[in-house]
């Protein structure tokens, strides 16, 4: 009889889902945030092909984050989704428009400017992961190579989206800065946190 009661209680237990926790954190923190949709494969979605990140992408045309079912079970899933939300925050709240205008006017500095954007994205990711209740962590605990150096966000078709590489160490530095919980710290170089702070809901 006891095992029947135990099975009943377990069946009624809601298991925590880190991906859903990060989505709730983003939606609580900022307006106009995308939903996360689990898919079997990324290729074929939002104009993605095999050159696009195979785990998670942010489709700005649909304002939707796609993550594969397999990736959603990885230990680093909270970061993968939070990074995509970092791009969404920039896109939905004016940072991406400002960055694009700077890039168009300063083509010789494009790599540097895109590097600043990437640092801010990972700082926002750390901020959202911390708000989701994920204990402080280093990206090096989850991976050995730089994530997101390839195409993983943009309009449909995604396969023409932007790319940038800043190295795992730099990404981890800004991710940990965001985990400190102060969004004002997400201000690399000339990209201030003003628009982020204006958009923050609580």
Coordinates of C-alpha atoms in Angstrom, one line a residue:
X1 CA 0.0 0.0 0.0
X2 CA 2.8 2.4 0.8
X3 CA 4.4 2.1 -2.6
X4 CA 1.0 2.9 -4.2
X5 CA 0.8 6.1 -2.1
X6 CA 4.4 7.0 -2.9
X7 CA 3.8 6.5 -6.7
X8 CA 0.7 8.7 -6.4
X9 CA 2.7 11.5 -4.7
X10 CA 5.5 11.3 -7.1
X11 CA 3.1 11.5 -10.1
X12 CA 1.7 14.8 -8.6
X13 CA 5.2 16.3 -8.2
X14 CA 6.1 19.1 -10.6
X15 CA 9.7 18.8 -11.7
X16 CA 11.6 22.0 -12.1
X17 CA 12.5 22.8 -15.7
X18 CA 15.5 25.2 -16.0
X19 CA 14.6 26.2 -19.5
X20 CA 11.1 27.2 -18.3
X21 CA 12.6 29.0 -15.3
X22 CA 14.8 31.1 -17.5
X23 CA 11.9 31.9 -19.8
X24 CA 9.8 33.0 -16.7
X25 CA 12.8 35.1 -15.5
X26 CA 13.0 36.9 -18.9
X27 CA 9.3 37.5 -19.1
X28 CA 9.2 38.8 -15.6
X29 CA 12.1 41.1 -16.2
X30 CA 11.4 42.6 -19.7
X31 CA 8.4 43.2 -21.9
X32 CA 8.0 41.7 -25.4
X33 CA 10.0 38.6 -24.7
X34 CA 9.8 35.6 -27.0
X35 CA 8.5 32.2 -26.0
X36 CA 10.7 29.2 -26.1
X37 CA 9.7 26.4 -28.4
X38 CA 11.2 22.9 -28.3
X39 CA 11.9 21.4 -31.7
X40 CA 13.4 18.2 -33.0
X41 CA 16.0 20.0 -35.2
X42 CA 16.8 23.6 -35.9
X43 CA 17.6 23.2 -39.6
X44 CA 14.5 24.1 -41.6
X45 CA 13.1 26.5 -39.0
X46 CA 13.2 30.3 -39.7
X47 CA 15.4 29.8 -42.7
X48 CA 18.1 27.9 -40.8
X49 CA 20.3 25.4 -42.5
X50 CA 23.1 23.2 -41.3
X51 CA 25.5 26.2 -40.9
X52 CA 23.3 27.5 -38.1
X53 CA 23.7 26.6 -34.5
X54 CA 22.1 23.2 -34.0
X55 CA 21.1 23.6 -30.4
X56 CA 19.3 27.0 -30.0
X57 CA 18.5 30.0 -32.1
X58 CA 16.6 33.3 -31.7
X59 CA 14.3 34.0 -34.7
X60 CA 13.7 37.8 -34.6
X61 CA 11.1 37.6 -37.4
X62 CA 8.9 35.4 -35.3
X63 CA 10.2 36.7 -31.9
X64 CA 10.7 33.1 -30.9
X65 CA 13.5 31.1 -29.4
X66 CA 13.9 27.6 -30.7
X67 CA 15.8 24.9 -28.7
X68 CA 16.1 21.3 -29.6
X69 CA 14.6 18.8 -27.2
X70 CA 18.0 17.2 -26.8
X71 CA 19.7 20.6 -25.9
X72 CA 17.0 21.4 -23.4
X73 CA 18.1 18.5 -21.2
X74 CA 21.8 19.5 -21.1
X75 CA 23.3 21.0 -17.9
X76 CA 24.1 24.2 -19.9
X77 CA 20.5 24.6 -21.1
X78 CA 19.8 27.6 -18.8
X79 CA 22.8 29.4 -20.4
X80 CA 21.9 28.5 -23.9
X81 CA 18.4 29.9 -23.5
X82 CA 19.5 32.9 -21.5
X83 CA 22.0 33.8 -24.2
X84 CA 19.2 33.8 -26.8
X85 CA 17.2 36.0 -24.5
X86 CA 20.1 38.4 -24.2
X87 CA 19.8 39.0 -28.0
X88 CA 16.0 39.3 -27.6
X89 CA 16.4 42.0 -24.9
X90 CA 18.8 43.9 -27.2
X91 CA 16.5 43.5 -30.2
X92 CA 13.2 44.4 -28.5
X93 CA 14.6 47.3 -26.5
X94 CA 16.7 49.3 -29.0
X95 CA 20.2 48.1 -28.3
X96 CA 20.4 46.1 -31.5
X97 CA 19.3 49.1 -33.6
X98 CA 21.9 51.4 -32.0
X99 CA 24.6 48.8 -32.5
X100 CA 23.6 48.2 -36.2
X101 CA 23.8 52.0 -36.8
X102 CA 27.2 52.1 -35.3
X103 CA 28.4 49.1 -37.3
X104 CA 27.1 50.7 -40.6
X105 CA 28.9 54.0 -39.9
X106 CA 32.1 52.4 -38.7
X107 CA 32.8 49.4 -40.9
X108 CA 36.5 49.3 -40.0
X109 CA 35.5 48.7 -36.3
X110 CA 32.8 46.1 -37.0
X111 CA 34.6 43.2 -35.2
X112 CA 35.2 45.3 -32.1
X113 CA 31.6 46.6 -32.0
X114 CA 30.1 43.1 -32.5
X115 CA 32.4 42.0 -29.7
X116 CA 30.9 44.6 -27.4
X117 CA 27.4 43.4 -28.3
X118 CA 28.4 39.8 -27.6
X119 CA 29.7 40.7 -24.2
X120 CA 26.5 42.5 -23.2
X121 CA 24.5 39.6 -24.4
X122 CA 26.3 37.2 -22.1
X123 CA 26.0 39.7 -19.2
X124 CA 22.3 39.8 -19.7
X125 CA 22.3 36.0 -19.9
X126 CA 24.0 35.8 -16.5
X127 CA 21.5 38.3 -15.0
X128 CA 18.5 36.2 -16.2
X129 CA 20.1 32.9 -15.1
X130 CA 20.6 34.3 -11.6
X131 CA 17.0 35.6 -11.5
X132 CA 15.9 32.1 -12.5
X133 CA 17.4 30.7 -9.4
X134 CA 20.3 28.9 -11.0
X135 CA 23.3 28.8 -8.6
X136 CA 26.4 30.8 -9.7
X137 CA 28.4 28.9 -12.3
X138 CA 31.3 29.3 -14.7
X139 CA 30.8 28.6 -18.3
X140 CA 33.9 26.5 -18.1
X141 CA 32.0 24.1 -15.8
X142 CA 29.7 23.4 -18.7
X143 CA 31.9 23.6 -21.8
X144 CA 35.4 23.7 -23.1
X145 CA 34.9 25.6 -26.4
X146 CA 33.4 29.0 -27.1
X147 CA 29.7 28.7 -27.7
X148 CA 27.7 30.8 -30.1
X149 CA 30.6 31.8 -32.4
X150 CA 28.5 30.8 -35.4
X151 CA 25.1 31.9 -36.6
X152 CA 22.4 31.7 -33.9
X153 CA 20.2 34.7 -34.2
X154 CA 18.6 37.0 -36.7
X155 CA 15.8 37.4 -39.2
X156 CA 14.4 34.7 -41.5
X157 CA 16.5 33.4 -43.2
X158 CA 18.7 32.7 -40.3
X159 CA 21.5 31.3 -42.4
X160 CA 22.6 34.8 -43.3
X161 CA 22.7 35.9 -39.6
X162 CA 25.7 37.6 -38.0
X163 CA 28.7 35.8 -36.4
X164 CA 31.2 36.9 -33.8
X165 CA 33.9 35.2 -31.8
X166 CA 35.3 36.7 -28.5
X167 CA 36.5 33.5 -26.8
X168 CA 35.2 31.4 -23.9
X169 CA 37.1 33.4 -21.3
X170 CA 35.6 36.7 -22.3
X171 CA 32.1 35.2 -22.5
X172 CA 32.5 33.7 -19.1
X173 CA 33.8 36.9 -17.6
X174 CA 30.6 38.8 -18.7
X175 CA 28.3 35.9 -17.9
X176 CA 29.6 35.9 -14.3
X177 CA 29.3 39.7 -14.2
X178 CA 25.6 39.4 -15.0
X179 CA 25.2 36.7 -12.3
X180 CA 26.1 39.4 -9.8
X181 CA 22.5 40.7 -10.3
X182 CA 23.3 44.3 -11.2
X183 CA 22.2 45.0 -14.8
X184 CA 24.0 48.3 -14.7
X185 CA 27.2 46.2 -14.9
X186 CA 26.3 45.0 -18.4
X187 CA 27.9 48.0 -20.1
X188 CA 30.9 47.0 -22.2
X189 CA 32.8 50.0 -23.6
X190 CA 30.6 52.4 -25.4
X191 CA 27.5 50.2 -25.1
X192 CA 25.9 51.5 -21.9
X193 CA 23.3 49.7 -19.9
X194 CA 20.9 52.7 -20.1
X195 CA 18.4 51.1 -22.5
X196 CA 18.5 47.9 -20.5
X197 CA 17.8 49.6 -17.2
X198 CA 15.0 51.6 -18.9
X199 CA 13.4 48.4 -20.1
X200 CA 13.8 46.5 -16.8
X201 CA 10.3 45.9 -15.3
X202 CA 11.3 45.1 -11.7

